[in-house]
Coordinates of C-alpha atoms in Angstrom, one line a residue:
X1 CA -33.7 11.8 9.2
X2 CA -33.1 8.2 9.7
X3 CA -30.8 7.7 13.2
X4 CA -27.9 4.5 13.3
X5 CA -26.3 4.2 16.4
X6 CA -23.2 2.1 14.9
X7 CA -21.0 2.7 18.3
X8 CA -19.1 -0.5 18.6
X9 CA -20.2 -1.9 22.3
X10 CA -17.4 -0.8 25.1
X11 CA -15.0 -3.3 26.1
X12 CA -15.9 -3.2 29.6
X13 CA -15.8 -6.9 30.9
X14 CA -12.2 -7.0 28.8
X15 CA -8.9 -7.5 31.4
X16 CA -6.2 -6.8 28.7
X17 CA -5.8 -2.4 27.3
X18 CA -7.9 -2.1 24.1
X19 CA -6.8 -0.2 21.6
X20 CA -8.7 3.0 20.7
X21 CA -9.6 4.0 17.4
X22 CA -11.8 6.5 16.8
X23 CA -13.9 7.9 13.5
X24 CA -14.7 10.7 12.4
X25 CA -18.5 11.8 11.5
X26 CA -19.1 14.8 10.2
X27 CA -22.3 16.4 7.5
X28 CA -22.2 14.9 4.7
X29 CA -19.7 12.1 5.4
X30 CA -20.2 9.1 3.7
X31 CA -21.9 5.8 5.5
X32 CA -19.5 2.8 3.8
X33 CA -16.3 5.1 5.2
X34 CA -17.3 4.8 8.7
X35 CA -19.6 1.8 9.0
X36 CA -17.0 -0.4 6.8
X37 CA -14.0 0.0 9.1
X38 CA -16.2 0.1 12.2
X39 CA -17.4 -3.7 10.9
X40 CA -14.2 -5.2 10.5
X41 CA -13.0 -4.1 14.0
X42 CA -16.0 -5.1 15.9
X43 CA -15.9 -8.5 13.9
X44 CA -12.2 -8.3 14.7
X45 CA -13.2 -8.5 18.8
X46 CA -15.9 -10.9 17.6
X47 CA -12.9 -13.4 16.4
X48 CA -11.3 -12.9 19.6
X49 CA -8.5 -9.7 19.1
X50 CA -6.2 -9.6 21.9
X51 CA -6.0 -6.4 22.9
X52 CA -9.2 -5.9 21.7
X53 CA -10.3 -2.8 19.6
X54 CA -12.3 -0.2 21.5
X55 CA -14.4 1.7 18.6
X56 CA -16.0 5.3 18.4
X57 CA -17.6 7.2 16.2
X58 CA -17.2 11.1 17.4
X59 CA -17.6 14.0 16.1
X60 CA -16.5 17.8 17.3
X61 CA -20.1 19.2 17.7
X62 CA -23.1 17.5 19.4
X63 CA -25.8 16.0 18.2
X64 CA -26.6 13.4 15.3
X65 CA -24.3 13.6 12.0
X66 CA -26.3 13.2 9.1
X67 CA -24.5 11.4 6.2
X68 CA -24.4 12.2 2.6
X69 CA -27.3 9.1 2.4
X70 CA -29.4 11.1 4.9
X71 CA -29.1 8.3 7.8
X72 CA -27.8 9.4 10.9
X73 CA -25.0 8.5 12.9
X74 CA -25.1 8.7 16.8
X75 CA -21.5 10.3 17.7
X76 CA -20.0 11.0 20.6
X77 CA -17.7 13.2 21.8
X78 CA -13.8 13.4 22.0
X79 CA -12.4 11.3 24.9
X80 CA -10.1 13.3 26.8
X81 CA -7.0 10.6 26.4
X82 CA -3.3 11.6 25.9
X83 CA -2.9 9.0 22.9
X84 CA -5.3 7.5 20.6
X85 CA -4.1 4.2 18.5
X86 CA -5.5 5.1 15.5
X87 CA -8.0 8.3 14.0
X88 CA -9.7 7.5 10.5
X89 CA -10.8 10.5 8.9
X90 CA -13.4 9.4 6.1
X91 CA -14.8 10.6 2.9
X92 CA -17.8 11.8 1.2
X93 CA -19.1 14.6 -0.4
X94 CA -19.3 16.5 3.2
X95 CA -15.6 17.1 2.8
X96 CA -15.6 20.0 0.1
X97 CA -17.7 21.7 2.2
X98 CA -16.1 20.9 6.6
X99 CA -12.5 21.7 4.7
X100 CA -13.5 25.2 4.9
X101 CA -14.2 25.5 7.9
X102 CA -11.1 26.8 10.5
X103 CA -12.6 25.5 13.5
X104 CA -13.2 21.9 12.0
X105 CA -9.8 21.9 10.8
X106 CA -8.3 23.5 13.6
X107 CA -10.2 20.8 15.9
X108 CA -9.0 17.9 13.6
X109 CA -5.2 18.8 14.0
X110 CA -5.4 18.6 17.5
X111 CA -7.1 14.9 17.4
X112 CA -4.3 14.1 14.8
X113 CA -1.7 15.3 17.4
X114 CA -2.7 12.7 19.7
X115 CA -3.1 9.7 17.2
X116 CA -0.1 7.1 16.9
X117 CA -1.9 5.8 13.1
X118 CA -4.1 8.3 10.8
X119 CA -5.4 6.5 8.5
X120 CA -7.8 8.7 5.9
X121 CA -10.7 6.9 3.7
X122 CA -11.2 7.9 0.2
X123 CA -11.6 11.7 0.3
X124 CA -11.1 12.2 3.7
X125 CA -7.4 12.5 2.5
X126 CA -8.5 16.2 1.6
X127 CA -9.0 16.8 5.3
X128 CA -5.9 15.0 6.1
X129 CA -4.0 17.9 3.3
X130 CA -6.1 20.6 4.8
X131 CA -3.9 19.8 8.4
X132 CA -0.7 19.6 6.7
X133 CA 0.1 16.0 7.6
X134 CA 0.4 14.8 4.0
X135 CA 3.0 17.8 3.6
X136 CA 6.0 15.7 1.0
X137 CA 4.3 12.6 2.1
X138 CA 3.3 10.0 -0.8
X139 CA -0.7 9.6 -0.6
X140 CA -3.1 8.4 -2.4
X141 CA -7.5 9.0 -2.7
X142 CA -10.4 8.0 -5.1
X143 CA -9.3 7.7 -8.1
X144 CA -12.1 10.2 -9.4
X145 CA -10.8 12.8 -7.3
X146 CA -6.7 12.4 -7.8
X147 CA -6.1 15.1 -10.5
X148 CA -7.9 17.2 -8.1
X149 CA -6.3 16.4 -5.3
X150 CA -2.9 16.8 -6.8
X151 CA -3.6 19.9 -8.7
X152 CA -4.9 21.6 -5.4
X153 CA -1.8 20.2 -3.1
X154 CA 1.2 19.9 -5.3
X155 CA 3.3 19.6 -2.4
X156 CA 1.8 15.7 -2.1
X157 CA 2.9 12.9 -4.0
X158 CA -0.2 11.7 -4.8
X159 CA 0.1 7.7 -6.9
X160 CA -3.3 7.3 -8.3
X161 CA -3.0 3.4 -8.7
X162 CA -3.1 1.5 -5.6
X163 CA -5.7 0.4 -3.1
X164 CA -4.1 1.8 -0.1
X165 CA -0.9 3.0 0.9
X166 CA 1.0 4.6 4.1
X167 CA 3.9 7.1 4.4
X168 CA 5.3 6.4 7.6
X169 CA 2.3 6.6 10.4
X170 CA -0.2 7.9 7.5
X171 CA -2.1 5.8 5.8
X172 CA -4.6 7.1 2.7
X173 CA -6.9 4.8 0.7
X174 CA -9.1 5.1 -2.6
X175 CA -12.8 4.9 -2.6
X176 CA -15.2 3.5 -0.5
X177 CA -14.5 -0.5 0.0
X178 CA -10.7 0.1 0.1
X179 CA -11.3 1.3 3.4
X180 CA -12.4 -2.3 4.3
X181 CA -9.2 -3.6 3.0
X182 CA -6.8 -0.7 4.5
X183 CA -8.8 -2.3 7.8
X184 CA -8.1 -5.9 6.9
X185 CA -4.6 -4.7 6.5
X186 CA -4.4 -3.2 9.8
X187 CA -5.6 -5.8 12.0
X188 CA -2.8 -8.0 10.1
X189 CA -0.5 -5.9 11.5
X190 CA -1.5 -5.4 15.3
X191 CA -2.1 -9.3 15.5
X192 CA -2.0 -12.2 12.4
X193 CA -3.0 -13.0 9.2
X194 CA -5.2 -16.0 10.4
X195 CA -7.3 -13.3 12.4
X196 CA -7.6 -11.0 9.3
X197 CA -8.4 -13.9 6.8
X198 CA -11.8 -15.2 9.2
X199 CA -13.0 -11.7 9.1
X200 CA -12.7 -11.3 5.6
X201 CA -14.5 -14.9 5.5
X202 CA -17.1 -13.8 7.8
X203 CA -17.7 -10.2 5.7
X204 CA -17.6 -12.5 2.4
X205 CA -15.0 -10.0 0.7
X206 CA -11.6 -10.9 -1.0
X207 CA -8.9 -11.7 1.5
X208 CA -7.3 -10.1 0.7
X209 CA -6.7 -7.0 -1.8
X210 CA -2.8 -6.3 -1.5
X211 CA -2.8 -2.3 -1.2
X212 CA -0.8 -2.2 -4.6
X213 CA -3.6 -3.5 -6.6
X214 CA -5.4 -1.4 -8.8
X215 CA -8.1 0.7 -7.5
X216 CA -11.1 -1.2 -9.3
X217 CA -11.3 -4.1 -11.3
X218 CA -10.9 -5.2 -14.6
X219 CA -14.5 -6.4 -15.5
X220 CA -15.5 -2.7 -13.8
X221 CA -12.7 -0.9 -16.2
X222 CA -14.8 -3.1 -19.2
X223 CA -18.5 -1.4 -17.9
X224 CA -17.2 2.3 -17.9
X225 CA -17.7 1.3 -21.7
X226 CA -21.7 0.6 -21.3
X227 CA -22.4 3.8 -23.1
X228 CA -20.9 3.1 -25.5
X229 CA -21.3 1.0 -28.7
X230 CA -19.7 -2.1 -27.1
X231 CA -22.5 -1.8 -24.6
X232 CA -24.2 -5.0 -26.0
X233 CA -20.4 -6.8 -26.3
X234 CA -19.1 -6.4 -22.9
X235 CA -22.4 -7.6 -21.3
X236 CA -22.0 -10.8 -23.5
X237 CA -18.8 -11.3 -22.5
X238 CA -19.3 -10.8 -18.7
X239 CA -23.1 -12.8 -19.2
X240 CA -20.8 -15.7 -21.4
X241 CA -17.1 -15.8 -20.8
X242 CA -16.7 -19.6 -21.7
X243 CA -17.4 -18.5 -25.5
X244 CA -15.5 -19.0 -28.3
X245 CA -14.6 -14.8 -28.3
X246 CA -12.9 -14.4 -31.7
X247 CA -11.7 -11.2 -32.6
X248 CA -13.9 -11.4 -35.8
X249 CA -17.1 -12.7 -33.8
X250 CA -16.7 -9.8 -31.8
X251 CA -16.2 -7.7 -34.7
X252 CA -19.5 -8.9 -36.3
X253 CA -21.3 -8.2 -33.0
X254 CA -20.2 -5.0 -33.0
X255 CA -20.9 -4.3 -37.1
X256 CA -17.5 -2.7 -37.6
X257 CA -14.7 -3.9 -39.7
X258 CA -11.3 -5.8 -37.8
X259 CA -9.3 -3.2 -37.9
X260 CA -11.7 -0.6 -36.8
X261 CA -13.4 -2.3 -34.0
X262 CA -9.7 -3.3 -32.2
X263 CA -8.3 0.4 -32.3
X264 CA -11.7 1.7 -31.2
X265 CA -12.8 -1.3 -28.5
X266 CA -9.2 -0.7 -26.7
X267 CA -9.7 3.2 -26.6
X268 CA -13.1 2.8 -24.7
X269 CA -11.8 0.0 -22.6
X270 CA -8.5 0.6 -22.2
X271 CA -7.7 -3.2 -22.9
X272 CA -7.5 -5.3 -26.5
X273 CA -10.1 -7.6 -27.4
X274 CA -8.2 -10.6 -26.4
X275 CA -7.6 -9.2 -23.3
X276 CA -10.8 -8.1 -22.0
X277 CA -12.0 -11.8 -22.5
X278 CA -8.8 -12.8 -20.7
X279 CA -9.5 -10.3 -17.9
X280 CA -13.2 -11.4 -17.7
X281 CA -12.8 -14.9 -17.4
X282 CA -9.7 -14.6 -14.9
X283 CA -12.2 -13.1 -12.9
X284 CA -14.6 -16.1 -13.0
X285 CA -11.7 -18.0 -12.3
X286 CA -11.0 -16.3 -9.1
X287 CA -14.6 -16.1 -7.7
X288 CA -14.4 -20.1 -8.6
X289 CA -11.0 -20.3 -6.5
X290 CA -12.9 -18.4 -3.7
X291 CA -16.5 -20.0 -3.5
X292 CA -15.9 -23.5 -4.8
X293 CA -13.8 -26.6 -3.7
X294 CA -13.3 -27.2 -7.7
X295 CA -9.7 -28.5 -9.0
X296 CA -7.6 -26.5 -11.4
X297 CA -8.6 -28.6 -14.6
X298 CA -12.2 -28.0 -13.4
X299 CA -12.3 -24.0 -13.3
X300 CA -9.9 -24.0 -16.3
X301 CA -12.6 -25.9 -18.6
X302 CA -15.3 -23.9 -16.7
X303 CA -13.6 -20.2 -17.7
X304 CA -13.3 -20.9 -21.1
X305 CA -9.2 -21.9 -20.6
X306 CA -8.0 -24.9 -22.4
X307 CA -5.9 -26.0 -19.6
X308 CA -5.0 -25.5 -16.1
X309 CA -1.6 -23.9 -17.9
X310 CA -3.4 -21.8 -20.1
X311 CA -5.6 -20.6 -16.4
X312 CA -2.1 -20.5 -14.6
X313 CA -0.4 -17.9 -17.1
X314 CA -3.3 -15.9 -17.5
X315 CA -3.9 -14.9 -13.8
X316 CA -0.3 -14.6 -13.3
X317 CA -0.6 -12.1 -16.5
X318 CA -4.2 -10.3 -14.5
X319 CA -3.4 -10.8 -11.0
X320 CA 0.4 -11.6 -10.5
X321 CA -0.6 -14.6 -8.6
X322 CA -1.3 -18.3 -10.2
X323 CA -4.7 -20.2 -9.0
X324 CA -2.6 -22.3 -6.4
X325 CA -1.8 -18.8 -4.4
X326 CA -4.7 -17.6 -5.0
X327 CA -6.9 -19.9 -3.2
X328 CA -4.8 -19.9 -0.4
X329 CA -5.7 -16.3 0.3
X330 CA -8.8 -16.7 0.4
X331 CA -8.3 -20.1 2.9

C-alpha cells in the first residue's frame, strides 16, 4: 500500500489562533474528499488567511488509512480540544461498510459534539444520518446515491439538485469536486471573496460554483448518452460547437426521421436538440470568459452565436448569469 502523508504543516511560527478543522480518514474513504478540502485550506494559509487554518487528517484507530484507491493516508489522532471549528466527514465507498460499526459511530458523535461547522462530503452524509445530526434537517449527497439516501432516512429532506447546501451549522455536498467548492465557500465566509477567488485561480477551478447549481454539467448530462445511438452526435457537437447544428443535419447524422430523432434525442439527454447545442456552446463560452482576455463579439462569433446578444441570452437561459458577470467571477 502506497503511504501520503497529506497533514497540512502546523502553524507553529503563526501569532494569531488558527482555526482547527479536522478530517476524517477512515477504510475505504475516498482520496478527492479529503485531499480536495485539505488543498484549498493549506493554499488558503498559502494566500495569507488571517487566522490561519490549522489542518488534520485523523482518524479513531491508529495506524495508516487505506483509501478506496489503495493509497494511504498518514492520520493522526483526535486532539484533546474542547471545540473544533470545523469536522468534514468524507465519502467513499468505505462508508457502507464503517456505518455499521457502533464504535465508529459512537466515536464520530462525540467529535461532532465538539465541532462549531460539520460539513459532510458526498457520501459522508450517510455517516452524518447514522449520528442523527441530519434528523428534519434539509441535506443533500451524490446525486447517484440520493434515492438511497432518502429511502433509508425519510426523516431527512434530502434536495437532490444543488452543489452544496447547509442547514443551520450542517453543511452536506454532492460528489467528489463539490467538496472543493463547499471549501471555497467556506473560506468566503471566515474571511473574503478576494481570498477565495486567488485560490480558486491558483487550483485552476471555477470561482466559483454557487451551491445552488446543479450537481454536474450540462455537456456531462449530454455524455451519459455515449451509449447510446447519439454516441457519434454528441461527440460532434462537443468536438464542433461552432457548426451549423440543424435539427435536420442532426437528424441525418443520426439516420432517423425529424420527428423521431427529437422525442428520442431529448429522452436520452434530457434536453432538445437545440438545446443541447445551446448548452454546449455556452460552455465554450464560459471556458473562453475564464481563460482568455477575448471581447464579447469575439467569443460570441467563436461559439457559434450570431451576436454578443444572442451569447448574452443564452447563458442567462444555461447559467443565470450574462458573460459580463461571468468573467468577473472568475477575476
Amino acid at each position: 500500500m502506497q503511504t501520503m502523508d497529506i497533514l497540512s504543516m502546523p502553524n507553529t511560527d503563526q501569532k494569531v489562533p488558527s482555526r482547527l478543522i479536522l478530517i476524517l480518514a477512515f477504510p475505504g474513504v475516498q482520496i478527492i474528499d479529503v485531499a480536495g478540502p485539505t488543498q484549498v485550506f493549506t493554499t488558503a494559509n498559502e494566500e495569507g488567511a488571517t487566522p490561519p487554518y490549522e489542518l488534520r487528517v485523523v482518524a479513531f484507530a491508529d495506524g495508516p488509512v487505506e483509501t478506496a484507491s489503495g493509497v494511504g493516508l498518514v492520520a493522526t489522532a483526535i486532539p484533546a480540544v474542547e471545540t473544533v471549528d470545523t469536522v468534514f466527514v468524507p465519502g467513499g465507498p468505505g462508508v457502507h461498510e464503517v456505518r455499521r460499526d457502533p464504535g465508529f459511530i459512537a466515536a464520530l458523535q462525540a467529535l461532532l459534539r465538539r465541532a462549531e461547522r460539520i460539513c459532510a462530503v458526498c457520501t459522508g452524509a450517510f455517516l452524518l444520518a447514522e449520528t442523527g445530526v441530519l434528523d428534519k434537517r434539509k441535506a443533500v449527497t451524490h446525486w447517484r446515491s440520493c434515492e438511497r439516501f432518502a429511502r433509508e432516512f425519510p426523516s431527512i429532506r434530502v434536495d437532490p439538485a444543488p452543489l452544496f447546501m447547509n442547514d443551520g451549522p450542517i453543511w452536506t455536498t454532492a460528489g467528489v469536486t463539490a467538496g472543493i467548492d463547499l471549501s471555497l465557500e467556506l473560506v468566503q465566509r471566515d474571511h473574503d471573496p478576494a481570498l477565495a477567488a486567488r485560490i480558486a485561480r491558483r487550483l485552476v477551478v471555477y470561482m466559483k460554483r454557487p451551491g445552488g447549481q446543479k450537481q454536474y454539467s450540462e455537456p456531462l448530462a449530454l455524455q451519459i448518452a455515449d451509449a447510446s445511438p447519439y454516441r457519434e452526435l454528441t461527440q460532434r457537437i462537443v468536438s464542433n460547437p461552432v457548426a451549423d447544428w440543424t435539427v435536420e443535419r442532426m437528424a441525418e447524422i443520426a439516420g432517423q426521421s425529424l420527428r423521431t430523432f427529437h422525442r428520442r434525442f431529448q429522452a436520452a439527454t434530457g434536453a432538445t436538440p437545440a438545446e443541447a447545442v445551446e448548452k454546449v456552446r455556452c460552455e465554450l463560452a464560459r471556458s473562453l470568459l475564464h481563460t482568455t482576455d477575448l471581447g464579447f463579439g469575439q467569443i460570441a462569433a467563436q461559439t457559434g452565436f450570431h451576436s454578443e446578444v444572442g451569447l448574452r441570452r443564452a447563458m442567462i437561459r444555461q447559467f443565470g448569469i450574462g458573460p459580463n458577470e461571468m468573467r468577473k467571477r472568475f477575476a
